[in-house]
Coordinates of C-alpha atoms in Angstrom, one line a residue:
Chain A
M1 CA -33.0 -144.9 52.5
T2 CA -32.6 -147.8 55.0
Q3 CA -29.0 -146.9 55.5
K4 CA -29.8 -143.3 56.3
S5 CA -32.5 -144.2 58.8
F6 CA -30.3 -146.7 60.4
H7 CA -27.5 -144.3 60.7
D8 CA -29.6 -141.5 62.2
Q9 CA -30.9 -143.9 64.7
H10 CA -27.4 -145.0 65.6
V11 CA -26.0 -141.5 66.0
T12 CA -28.1 -141.0 69.1
Q13 CA -26.3 -143.9 70.8
L14 CA -22.9 -142.4 70.4
S15 CA -20.9 -141.1 73.3
P16 CA -21.8 -137.4 73.7
K17 CA -18.2 -136.3 73.6
T18 CA -17.7 -137.2 69.9
E19 CA -19.6 -135.9 67.0
P20 CA -18.1 -138.2 64.4
T21 CA -20.5 -137.8 61.5
P22 CA -20.5 -134.5 59.6
N23 CA -24.0 -133.8 58.3
T24 CA -22.9 -133.7 54.7
Q25 CA -21.9 -137.3 54.9
R26 CA -25.1 -138.9 56.0
E27 CA -26.6 -139.7 52.6
S28 CA -24.5 -142.7 51.8
L29 CA -22.1 -144.7 53.9
A30 CA -19.7 -147.5 52.8
A31 CA -18.9 -148.4 56.4
E32 CA -19.1 -147.3 59.9
V33 CA -16.7 -147.8 62.8
R34 CA -18.4 -148.1 66.1
K35 CA -16.5 -147.9 69.4
L36 CA -13.6 -149.9 67.9
S37 CA -10.8 -150.7 70.3
F38 CA -7.8 -152.8 69.4
W39 CA -5.0 -154.4 71.4
Y40 CA -1.6 -155.6 70.4
G41 CA -1.3 -158.1 73.2
E42 CA -1.6 -156.0 76.3
T43 CA -1.1 -152.6 74.5
Q44 CA -4.2 -150.8 73.6
A45 CA -3.6 -149.2 70.2
L46 CA -7.2 -148.0 69.4
K47 CA -9.5 -146.5 71.9
E48 CA -13.2 -146.6 71.1
I49 CA -12.9 -145.2 67.6
T50 CA -16.2 -144.1 66.0
L51 CA -16.0 -143.0 62.5
S52 CA -18.1 -143.0 59.3
I53 CA -16.7 -143.9 55.9
A54 CA -18.5 -142.2 53.1
Y55 CA -19.5 -144.2 50.0
R56 CA -17.2 -143.5 47.0
K57 CA -15.4 -140.7 48.8
V58 CA -11.8 -140.4 49.9
T59 CA -11.3 -140.5 53.7
A60 CA -7.9 -139.6 55.0
L61 CA -6.5 -140.7 58.4
I62 CA -3.8 -138.4 59.7
G63 CA -1.9 -138.0 62.9
P64 CA 1.5 -138.2 64.4
S65 CA 3.5 -141.5 64.4
G66 CA 2.0 -144.1 66.7
C67 CA -1.4 -142.5 66.8
G68 CA -3.0 -145.7 65.5
K69 CA -4.0 -144.6 62.0
S70 CA -2.3 -147.6 60.3
T71 CA -3.7 -149.9 63.0
L72 CA -7.2 -148.6 62.3
L73 CA -6.7 -149.0 58.5
R74 CA -5.4 -152.5 58.9
S75 CA -8.4 -153.4 61.0
F76 CA -10.6 -152.9 57.9
N77 CA -9.3 -155.9 56.2
R78 CA -8.4 -157.8 59.3
M79 CA -4.6 -157.8 58.7
H80 CA -4.1 -158.0 62.4
D81 CA -5.6 -161.5 62.4
L82 CA -2.4 -162.8 60.8
Y83 CA -0.5 -162.3 64.0
A84 CA -1.2 -164.0 67.3
G85 CA -2.2 -162.0 70.4
N86 CA -4.2 -159.2 68.7
R87 CA -7.7 -158.5 69.9
Y88 CA -10.6 -156.3 68.7
S89 CA -13.7 -155.0 70.4
G90 CA -16.4 -152.9 68.9
E91 CA -17.7 -153.0 65.3
I92 CA -16.8 -152.0 61.8
C93 CA -20.1 -152.3 59.9
L94 CA -20.1 -152.7 56.2
F95 CA -23.0 -151.3 54.3
P96 CA -25.5 -152.0 52.8
E97 CA -25.8 -155.3 54.7
N98 CA -24.7 -153.8 58.0
H99 CA -22.5 -156.7 58.7
N100 CA -19.9 -156.3 61.4
L101 CA -16.7 -157.2 59.6
I102 CA -15.0 -158.1 62.9
D103 CA -17.3 -161.1 63.1
L104 CA -16.9 -162.1 59.5
D105 CA -14.4 -164.6 58.2
P106 CA -11.2 -162.5 57.7
F107 CA -10.6 -164.2 54.3
M108 CA -14.1 -163.2 53.2
V109 CA -13.4 -159.6 54.4
R110 CA -10.2 -159.4 52.4
L111 CA -11.9 -160.5 49.3
R112 CA -14.1 -157.5 49.6
I113 CA -11.7 -154.9 50.8
G114 CA -8.4 -154.3 49.0
M115 CA -5.2 -153.0 50.4
V116 CA -2.1 -151.2 49.2
F117 CA 0.9 -151.1 51.5
Q118 CA 3.5 -148.6 52.4
K119 CA 6.3 -150.2 50.4
P120 CA 5.5 -151.5 46.9
N121 CA 5.3 -155.2 47.2
P122 CA 4.7 -156.8 43.8
F123 CA 4.8 -160.6 43.6
P124 CA 7.9 -162.1 41.8
K125 CA 5.7 -162.7 38.8
S126 CA 4.8 -161.1 35.5
I127 CA 3.0 -157.7 35.4
F128 CA -0.2 -159.5 34.2
E129 CA -0.1 -162.1 36.8
N130 CA 0.4 -159.5 39.5
V131 CA -2.8 -157.7 38.6
A132 CA -4.6 -161.0 38.0
A133 CA -3.6 -162.4 41.3
G134 CA -6.7 -161.4 43.2
L135 CA -9.0 -162.7 40.5
R136 CA -7.0 -166.0 40.4
I137 CA -7.4 -166.3 44.2
Q138 CA -11.1 -165.9 43.7
G139 CA -11.0 -168.8 41.2
V140 CA -11.5 -166.8 38.0
Q141 CA -10.4 -168.9 35.0
N142 CA -12.0 -167.2 32.0
K143 CA -9.1 -165.7 30.0
K144 CA -11.2 -163.0 28.4
L145 CA -12.6 -161.8 31.8
L146 CA -9.1 -161.9 33.3
S147 CA -7.5 -159.9 30.5
D148 CA -10.4 -157.4 30.5
R149 CA -10.2 -156.9 34.2
V150 CA -6.4 -156.6 34.2
E151 CA -6.6 -154.0 31.5
Q152 CA -9.3 -152.0 33.3
A153 CA -7.3 -152.1 36.6
L154 CA -4.1 -151.0 34.9
R155 CA -6.0 -148.2 33.2
D156 CA -7.5 -147.2 36.6
A157 CA -4.0 -147.2 38.1
A158 CA -2.7 -145.0 35.2
L159 CA -0.2 -147.7 34.3
W160 CA -1.7 -149.2 31.2
E161 CA 0.1 -147.0 28.6
E162 CA 3.5 -147.7 30.3
V163 CA 3.2 -151.5 30.5
K164 CA 0.7 -152.7 27.8
D165 CA 3.6 -153.9 25.6
R166 CA 5.3 -155.9 28.4
L167 CA 2.6 -157.5 30.4
S168 CA 4.4 -160.8 30.4
Q169 CA 7.6 -159.3 31.8
S170 CA 8.5 -159.4 35.5
A171 CA 7.0 -156.8 37.8
Y172 CA 10.5 -156.3 39.3
G173 CA 11.6 -154.5 36.1
L174 CA 9.3 -151.6 36.9
S175 CA 10.4 -148.5 38.8
G176 CA 9.3 -147.9 42.4
G177 CA 6.5 -145.6 41.4
Q178 CA 5.3 -148.0 38.7
Q179 CA 5.5 -150.9 41.1
Q180 CA 3.3 -149.0 43.6
R181 CA 0.7 -148.2 40.8
L182 CA 0.9 -151.9 39.9
C183 CA 0.0 -152.8 43.5
I184 CA -2.9 -150.4 43.3
A185 CA -4.0 -152.1 40.1
R186 CA -3.7 -155.4 41.8
A187 CA -5.9 -154.2 44.6
L188 CA -8.4 -152.7 42.2
A189 CA -8.7 -155.7 39.8
P190 CA -11.1 -157.6 42.0
Q191 CA -13.2 -154.4 42.3
P192 CA -13.2 -154.1 46.1
E193 CA -15.9 -152.3 48.0
I194 CA -13.3 -150.3 49.9
L195 CA -9.7 -149.6 48.9
L196 CA -7.2 -149.2 51.8
L197 CA -4.1 -147.2 51.1
D198 CA -1.4 -147.3 53.9
E199 CA 0.9 -144.4 53.2
P200 CA 1.1 -145.4 49.6
T201 CA 3.5 -142.6 48.5
S202 CA 5.9 -142.5 51.5
A203 CA 8.5 -144.5 49.6
L204 CA 8.1 -142.6 46.3
D205 CA 9.6 -139.5 44.8
P206 CA 7.5 -136.3 44.2
I207 CA 6.7 -137.1 40.6
A208 CA 5.6 -140.7 41.3
T209 CA 3.6 -139.3 44.3
A210 CA 1.8 -136.9 42.0
K211 CA 0.9 -139.7 39.7
V212 CA -0.6 -141.8 42.5
E213 CA -2.5 -138.8 43.8
D214 CA -3.9 -138.2 40.3
L215 CA -5.1 -141.7 40.0
I216 CA -6.7 -141.6 43.4
T217 CA -8.6 -138.5 42.3
E218 CA -9.6 -140.3 39.1
I219 CA -11.0 -143.4 40.8
R220 CA -12.7 -141.7 43.7
H221 CA -16.0 -141.7 41.9
R222 CA -16.0 -145.4 41.6
F223 CA -14.3 -146.7 44.7
T224 CA -14.5 -145.9 48.4
V225 CA -11.0 -145.0 49.5
I226 CA -9.4 -144.8 52.9
I227 CA -5.9 -143.4 52.9
V228 CA -3.4 -143.2 55.8
T229 CA -0.9 -140.4 55.2
H230 CA 1.9 -138.6 57.0
N231 CA 1.6 -135.8 54.5
M232 CA -1.0 -133.3 55.5
Q233 CA -0.9 -131.5 52.1
Q234 CA -1.6 -134.8 50.5
A235 CA -4.7 -135.3 52.7
A236 CA -5.8 -131.8 52.0
R237 CA -5.3 -132.3 48.2
I238 CA -7.0 -135.6 47.7
S239 CA -9.5 -136.4 50.5
D240 CA -13.1 -135.5 51.0
F241 CA -13.0 -136.2 54.8
T242 CA -10.2 -136.2 57.2
A243 CA -9.9 -137.9 60.6
Y244 CA -7.2 -136.7 63.0
M245 CA -6.0 -139.3 65.4
H246 CA -3.8 -139.0 68.5
L247 CA -2.6 -141.7 70.9
G248 CA -5.2 -144.2 69.7
K249 CA -8.1 -141.8 69.9
L250 CA -10.1 -140.1 67.2
I251 CA -9.7 -136.4 68.0
E252 CA -11.6 -134.8 65.2
F253 CA -13.4 -135.9 62.0
A254 CA -14.7 -133.4 59.5
P255 CA -14.9 -132.6 55.8
T256 CA -11.3 -132.0 54.8
G257 CA -11.8 -128.3 54.0
E258 CA -13.3 -127.7 57.4
L259 CA -10.8 -129.7 59.4
F260 CA -7.8 -127.8 57.8
T261 CA -9.3 -124.3 57.9
T262 CA -11.4 -124.4 61.1
P263 CA -10.2 -127.2 63.4
Q264 CA -12.3 -127.4 66.5
E265 CA -9.8 -129.2 68.8
T266 CA -6.5 -127.7 70.1
L267 CA -4.6 -131.0 69.3
T268 CA -5.8 -130.9 65.7
R269 CA -4.8 -127.2 65.4
D270 CA -1.4 -127.8 66.9
Y271 CA -0.8 -130.7 64.5
I272 CA -1.9 -129.1 61.3
T273 CA 0.0 -125.9 62.1
G274 CA 3.1 -127.9 62.6
R275 CA 3.5 -127.4 66.3
F276 CA 4.2 -131.1 66.8
G277 CA 4.1 -134.4 65.0
Chain B
M1 CA 38.0 -119.5 66.3
V2 CA 37.2 -122.5 68.4
N3 CA 36.0 -124.4 65.3
A4 CA 39.3 -123.8 63.5
E5 CA 41.3 -125.1 66.5
M6 CA 39.1 -128.2 66.6
S7 CA 39.4 -129.0 63.0
Q8 CA 43.1 -128.6 63.1
A9 CA 43.3 -130.9 66.1
T10 CA 41.1 -133.6 64.5
L11 CA 42.0 -133.7 60.8
P12 CA 45.4 -135.5 61.1
N13 CA 43.7 -138.0 63.4
L14 CA 41.1 -138.8 60.8
T15 CA 43.7 -139.5 58.2
G16 CA 45.4 -141.8 60.7
I17 CA 42.1 -143.7 61.3
V18 CA 41.5 -144.1 57.6
D19 CA 45.0 -145.4 57.0
A20 CA 44.7 -147.8 59.9
N21 CA 41.4 -149.1 58.5
R22 CA 42.9 -149.5 55.1
R23 CA 45.8 -151.5 56.5
T24 CA 43.4 -153.8 58.4
D25 CA 41.5 -154.4 55.3
L26 CA 44.6 -155.4 53.4
V27 CA 45.8 -157.7 56.2
M28 CA 42.4 -159.4 56.3
A29 CA 42.2 -159.8 52.6
G30 CA 45.7 -161.4 52.7
I31 CA 44.7 -163.8 55.4
G32 CA 41.5 -164.7 53.5
I33 CA 43.4 -165.4 50.2
S34 CA 45.9 -167.6 51.9
V35 CA 43.3 -169.7 53.7
L36 CA 41.5 -170.0 50.3
I37 CA 44.7 -171.1 48.6
V38 CA 45.4 -173.8 51.3
A39 CA 41.9 -175.2 51.0
M40 CA 41.7 -175.2 47.3
S41 CA 45.2 -176.7 46.8
L42 CA 44.3 -179.5 49.3
L43 CA 41.1 -180.3 47.2
A44 CA 43.1 -180.0 44.0
A45 CA 45.7 -182.4 45.3
V46 CA 43.1 -185.0 46.2
V47 CA 41.4 -184.7 42.8
I48 CA 44.6 -184.8 40.8
D49 CA 45.9 -187.7 42.8
L50 CA 42.7 -189.7 42.1
I51 CA 42.8 -188.8 38.4
V52 CA 46.4 -189.7 38.0
G53 CA 45.9 -192.9 40.0
G54 CA 42.9 -194.0 38.1
W55 CA 43.9 -192.8 34.6
P56 CA 44.5 -196.2 33.0
R57 CA 41.0 -197.3 33.9
L58 CA 39.3 -193.9 33.3
I59 CA 40.2 -193.9 29.6
N60 CA 39.0 -197.5 29.1
P61 CA 35.3 -197.6 28.0
D62 CA 34.9 -201.1 29.3
F63 CA 35.4 -199.8 32.8
Y64 CA 32.0 -198.1 32.6
L65 CA 30.2 -201.0 30.9
N66 CA 31.6 -204.0 32.7
F67 CA 30.3 -205.7 35.9
P68 CA 32.7 -206.3 38.8
S69 CA 35.2 -209.1 38.3
R70 CA 37.9 -211.1 40.1
H71 CA 40.3 -209.8 37.4
P72 CA 41.0 -206.2 38.1
L73 CA 41.5 -205.3 34.4
Q74 CA 38.0 -206.6 33.5
A75 CA 36.3 -205.2 36.5
G76 CA 33.9 -202.3 35.8
I77 CA 31.4 -200.0 37.6
V78 CA 28.2 -200.5 35.6
S79 CA 26.3 -202.0 38.4
A80 CA 27.6 -199.4 40.8
W81 CA 26.7 -196.3 38.8
V82 CA 23.3 -197.7 37.8
G83 CA 22.7 -198.6 41.4
T84 CA 23.7 -195.1 42.6
I85 CA 21.4 -193.4 40.2
L86 CA 18.5 -195.6 41.1
V87 CA 19.0 -195.2 44.8
M88 CA 19.3 -191.4 44.4
L89 CA 16.0 -191.4 42.5
V90 CA 14.3 -193.2 45.3
T91 CA 16.0 -190.9 47.9
A92 CA 15.0 -187.7 46.1
G93 CA 11.5 -189.0 45.5
I94 CA 10.9 -189.7 49.2
A95 CA 13.0 -187.0 50.9
I96 CA 12.0 -184.0 48.8
P97 CA 8.2 -184.2 49.3
L98 CA 8.5 -185.2 52.9
G99 CA 11.2 -182.7 53.8
V100 CA 9.6 -179.7 52.0
G101 CA 6.2 -180.7 53.4
A102 CA 7.5 -180.9 56.9
G103 CA 9.4 -177.6 56.5
V104 CA 6.3 -175.8 55.2
Y105 CA 4.2 -177.3 58.0
L106 CA 6.7 -176.2 60.7
E107 CA 7.1 -172.8 59.3
E108 CA 3.6 -171.9 58.2
Y109 CA 1.1 -174.0 60.0
A110 CA 2.5 -175.4 63.3
A111 CA 1.1 -173.6 66.4
R112 CA 3.9 -172.2 68.6
N113 CA 3.8 -174.5 71.5
W114 CA 6.0 -177.0 73.3
I115 CA 5.2 -179.8 70.8
T116 CA 6.5 -177.7 67.9
D117 CA 9.6 -176.7 69.9
F118 CA 10.2 -180.4 70.7
I119 CA 9.9 -181.4 67.0
E120 CA 12.2 -178.5 66.0
I121 CA 14.9 -179.5 68.5
N122 CA 14.7 -183.1 67.3
V123 CA 14.9 -182.2 63.6
S124 CA 18.0 -180.1 64.3
N125 CA 19.6 -182.9 66.3
L126 CA 18.8 -185.5 63.7
A127 CA 21.0 -183.6 61.3
G128 CA 23.9 -184.4 63.5
V129 CA 23.2 -188.2 64.0
P130 CA 26.0 -190.4 62.6
S131 CA 24.9 -192.0 59.4
I132 CA 25.7 -195.5 60.6
I133 CA 23.0 -195.1 63.2
Y134 CA 20.5 -194.6 60.4
G135 CA 21.9 -197.8 58.9
L136 CA 21.1 -199.6 62.2
L137 CA 17.6 -198.1 62.3
A138 CA 17.0 -199.2 58.7
L139 CA 18.3 -202.7 59.4
G140 CA 16.0 -203.1 62.4
L141 CA 12.9 -201.3 60.9
F142 CA 12.9 -201.7 57.2
I143 CA 14.6 -205.0 56.8
H144 CA 13.6 -207.0 59.9
G145 CA 10.5 -205.0 60.8
F146 CA 8.9 -204.4 57.4
G147 CA 10.7 -207.2 55.5
L148 CA 11.8 -205.0 52.7
G149 CA 15.1 -206.8 52.2
E150 CA 18.4 -205.6 51.0
T151 CA 16.9 -203.7 48.1
I152 CA 17.2 -200.4 46.3
L153 CA 14.0 -199.3 48.1
T154 CA 15.5 -199.8 51.5
A155 CA 18.7 -198.0 50.6
G156 CA 16.7 -195.1 49.1
L157 CA 14.6 -195.0 52.3
V158 CA 17.6 -194.9 54.7
L159 CA 19.4 -192.2 52.7
A160 CA 16.1 -190.2 52.5
L161 CA 15.9 -190.3 56.3
L162 CA 19.5 -189.3 56.5
I163 CA 19.0 -186.1 54.5
L164 CA 15.5 -185.3 55.6
P165 CA 16.7 -182.9 58.4
V166 CA 18.9 -181.0 55.9
I167 CA 16.0 -180.5 53.6
I168 CA 13.6 -179.6 56.4
V169 CA 16.0 -177.0 57.8
S170 CA 16.8 -175.4 54.5
T171 CA 13.2 -175.3 53.5
R172 CA 12.3 -173.5 56.7
E173 CA 15.2 -171.1 56.2
A174 CA 14.2 -170.4 52.6
I175 CA 10.5 -169.8 53.6
R176 CA 11.5 -167.6 56.6
G177 CA 13.6 -165.5 54.1
I178 CA 10.5 -164.5 52.2
P179 CA 9.6 -160.9 53.2
L180 CA 6.6 -160.4 55.3
D181 CA 5.1 -157.8 52.9
L182 CA 4.9 -160.5 50.1
R183 CA 2.7 -162.6 52.4
E184 CA 0.6 -159.6 53.5
A185 CA 0.1 -158.7 49.8
A186 CA -1.3 -162.2 49.2
Y187 CA -3.4 -162.3 52.3
G188 CA -4.6 -158.8 51.5
L189 CA -6.1 -160.1 48.3
G190 CA -8.1 -162.7 50.3
A191 CA -5.7 -165.6 49.7
D192 CA -6.0 -168.4 52.3
K193 CA -2.9 -169.9 53.8
W194 CA -2.5 -172.7 51.3
Q195 CA -2.9 -170.3 48.3
T196 CA -0.4 -167.9 49.8
V197 CA 2.1 -170.7 50.4
R198 CA 1.5 -172.5 47.0
L199 CA 1.3 -169.5 44.7
Y200 CA 3.7 -167.0 46.3
V201 CA 5.8 -168.3 49.2
L202 CA 7.0 -171.6 47.7
P203 CA 7.8 -170.2 44.2
A204 CA 9.8 -167.4 45.8
A205 CA 11.6 -169.8 48.1
R206 CA 12.3 -172.5 45.6
S207 CA 15.8 -171.6 44.8
G208 CA 16.7 -171.8 48.5
I209 CA 14.9 -175.1 48.9
L210 CA 16.6 -176.5 45.8
T211 CA 20.0 -175.6 47.2
G212 CA 19.3 -177.4 50.4
T213 CA 18.0 -180.4 48.6
I214 CA 21.1 -180.7 46.4
V215 CA 23.4 -180.3 49.4
G216 CA 21.4 -183.1 51.0
L217 CA 21.5 -185.4 47.9
A218 CA 25.2 -184.7 47.5
R219 CA 25.8 -185.9 51.0
A220 CA 23.6 -189.0 50.3
I221 CA 25.4 -189.9 47.1
G222 CA 28.7 -190.4 48.9
E223 CA 27.4 -192.3 52.0
A224 CA 28.6 -195.9 52.3
A225 CA 28.2 -196.7 56.0
P226 CA 24.4 -196.9 56.3
V227 CA 24.1 -198.8 53.0
I228 CA 26.7 -201.3 54.1
T229 CA 24.9 -201.7 57.4
I230 CA 21.7 -202.7 55.6
G231 CA 23.7 -205.3 53.8
A232 CA 24.1 -204.0 50.2
L233 CA 26.1 -206.5 48.2
T234 CA 29.6 -205.6 47.0
F235 CA 29.6 -208.0 44.0
I236 CA 26.6 -207.5 41.7
A237 CA 26.9 -209.1 38.2
F238 CA 23.5 -208.0 36.9
L239 CA 21.5 -204.9 36.5
P240 CA 18.1 -204.2 38.1
P241 CA 15.1 -204.7 35.9
S242 CA 14.5 -201.7 33.6
P243 CA 12.0 -199.2 34.9
I244 CA 10.7 -198.9 31.4
Q245 CA 9.1 -201.7 29.4
S246 CA 7.7 -202.1 26.0
S247 CA 4.3 -203.5 27.0
P248 CA 1.7 -201.6 29.0
P249 CA 1.8 -200.0 31.5
F250 CA 5.3 -199.2 30.2
I251 CA 6.8 -198.6 33.6
N252 CA 7.4 -201.1 36.3
F253 CA 8.7 -200.9 39.8
E254 CA 10.4 -204.3 40.1
W255 CA 13.7 -202.5 40.2
L256 CA 12.8 -201.2 43.6
E257 CA 13.1 -204.7 45.0
S258 CA 16.3 -205.6 43.3
P259 CA 19.6 -206.1 45.1
F260 CA 22.1 -203.5 44.2
T261 CA 25.5 -201.9 44.9
I262 CA 26.5 -198.2 44.8
M263 CA 29.7 -196.3 43.9
P264 CA 31.1 -195.8 47.4
I265 CA 30.6 -199.5 48.3
Q266 CA 32.3 -200.5 45.1
M267 CA 35.2 -198.2 45.9
F268 CA 35.4 -199.5 49.4
N269 CA 35.5 -203.0 48.2
W270 CA 38.3 -202.4 45.7
V271 CA 40.4 -200.4 48.2
S272 CA 40.2 -203.2 50.7
R273 CA 41.6 -205.7 48.3
P274 CA 45.4 -206.5 48.4
Q275 CA 46.1 -206.3 44.6
A276 CA 47.4 -202.9 43.6
E277 CA 45.5 -203.1 40.3
F278 CA 42.2 -202.9 42.2
H279 CA 43.4 -199.7 43.8
I280 CA 43.6 -198.1 40.3
N281 CA 40.0 -199.1 39.9
A282 CA 39.1 -197.5 43.2
A283 CA 40.7 -194.3 42.2
A284 CA 38.9 -194.2 38.9
A285 CA 35.6 -194.9 40.6
G286 CA 36.4 -192.1 43.0
V287 CA 36.8 -189.7 40.1
I288 CA 33.4 -190.8 38.6
L289 CA 31.7 -190.4 42.0
M290 CA 33.0 -186.9 42.3
L291 CA 31.9 -186.1 38.8
M292 CA 28.4 -187.4 39.6
T293 CA 28.3 -185.0 42.6
L294 CA 29.6 -182.1 40.5
A295 CA 27.1 -182.9 37.9
M296 CA 24.3 -182.7 40.5
N297 CA 25.6 -179.4 41.8
G298 CA 25.8 -178.1 38.2
I299 CA 22.2 -179.0 37.6
A300 CA 21.3 -177.2 40.8
I301 CA 23.1 -174.1 39.7
W302 CA 21.6 -174.2 36.3
L303 CA 18.1 -174.7 37.7
R304 CA 18.6 -171.9 40.2
Y305 CA 19.7 -169.5 37.5
H306 CA 16.8 -170.6 35.3
L307 CA 14.2 -170.2 38.1
R308 CA 15.6 -166.8 39.0
R309 CA 15.4 -165.6 35.5
Q310 CA 11.8 -166.8 35.3
I311 CA 11.1 -164.7 38.4
R312 CA 12.8 -161.5 37.3

C-alpha cells in the first residue's frame, strides 16, 4: 500500500514527455529507475532513463546495438563501479525500502541482485561449488543449508536432473547450454531480489535457448527478472513488460503485448518491424 | 559470361598462391627443426661431457656422503647439497609470499598513478640487475648492516631478492591472463576484492604463478656470484644443525644461522684447483646440480598437471 501511494505521488514528478509506468504495473514494484543517466568517462550512455520494474515479472530491455540496454542492466548491480571513470546520476530505487541503490555500497547491492552474463562464465571449480559460490561469499557454512540451496537452485535452473550424479565434477565438463543454466543457478542460489540476465542465450544454440527460456518462464513467479535481449521474439515470448531503448534513451515502455502489437512511437515500430537494428 | 572469364583468370593464380604458401611452410619448418637440433645437441654435448668426466665419482656412494677433503678421492658433496637445499628452502619461503603478494597488489589493488608506474619500471629493471650487485647489497645490508653473518639465512635472503622480480612479473602476467568475465562473475555475486582474488583469481592463476616461481628458483639454485660475495665458505666439514629435534618444540631454526656452502661454490672451488682429480669431482657435482634443477622442474610440471586436473 505504501509502495503504491509513493509511486502515484512520484509519477506526477516525471517529465511530461514520458509515460513510463503502464497502469497495470502499479500494484507492486520491485524497483524504479528515476532519471538515471550514466557516463563512460565523457561519453553519455544513458540519458535520463525512467522505468519501473514490476515485482516478480519479467521485464525485457530491447533495442539496437549501442542503445544502452546492457549499460542500464549493469547499473542495477553496479558492475560499472569495477572500472574507473564511470559516473551515474539519478536513482534506481529498490522497494520496499525505497533505497537508491546508486548510493548503497556496491558490494551490498550485488549481494541482493544477481546477474547472468552473455557468455557462460562458470568458475574453474566443481558444479556444486559453482552454485554454492554466492552462499559461500555470504559466509554460509552450514552443509545442510548449502546442499539444500544448491539443489533448489539447480532445480530452478532445470539442471538438477542432468547433473545430480556429478556435482563434484568440474563445471567445465558441461556443454555451453548447461554452463549457462549453471550460471543461472549460481545467481539464483542466494535468492536475489532481482535477477539480471544480459543476453543470456546469445551464445547458445536454439535448443539450449529454449531450455533457458522455459526456466525463465518457470521462475518468473518467484523472482523479479530483467532481461536484455537482441532477439525480439524472445522478448515477446517470455517477458511481461518490454522497454525499447534507442541511443541511450528510453523510447517506449509498455506491457509486452501492447508494445509489439500497437507501438506508439515511430522508432519502436521501425525497430520491431525490422526496418533497422 | 563475365563471371566465367573471371574464374578462369583467377583459378590458376589461386593454386599458385596455395603452392607458394605450402613451400614457405616447409622451408620454415626446416629452419625451425635445424635450429632445434643445434640447440639440443649443444645442450646434450655439455651434459654428456659432464657425465663422462664425472663418472668415476658419480658411481661412488661416498661422493654423496663425504665432506670436502684435501684428497680428491675422499672429497664429497654432502655439505654442498644439504646447504643448497636449505638455502633454497629459505629462498622459496621468503620469495614466494613476497613476490606473489607484490604481484597481486600491483595487479589488483594498486591505483593507476605515477607511483605505481615507478614501482613497475623498477621491478622490471631489477630483473636485469647482475647477480653480483645483489651480493654487494647483501654484504652491505644483511651482513654489515643487520649483522646476520655469513649464514644460510643471508644466502636465502639474497637469492630471494634476486628472484623476486621474476616471481612478481610472472604472478602479474598469470593474474592478467584470468578472463574478465570470471572476475565479473565473482563480483556479480557480491564478492569483495579479496574474496575474488583468493577464491577465484589466484586458484585460476596458480599454474602460471608456479611456473614463474620454479623458473626463478631454478635460476637461484645455480647462482654462485652473490653467495661468494657474501662470503660463503668453500670448505665446510660439518652439517648445519638439524631442523627437526626429538624434544619439544621438535623444530628449531638454529640451522638458519649456520655457515654453509652450496653446490655451485663447491664446483667453483674444485675447478679452480690445479689437480686434475678435483676436476672430475667438479664435473660430477655439475651433473648433480643439473639433476637438482631438473627435479625441481619435474615437480613443477607434476604440480601443474595435478592442479589443472583438479580444476577441470
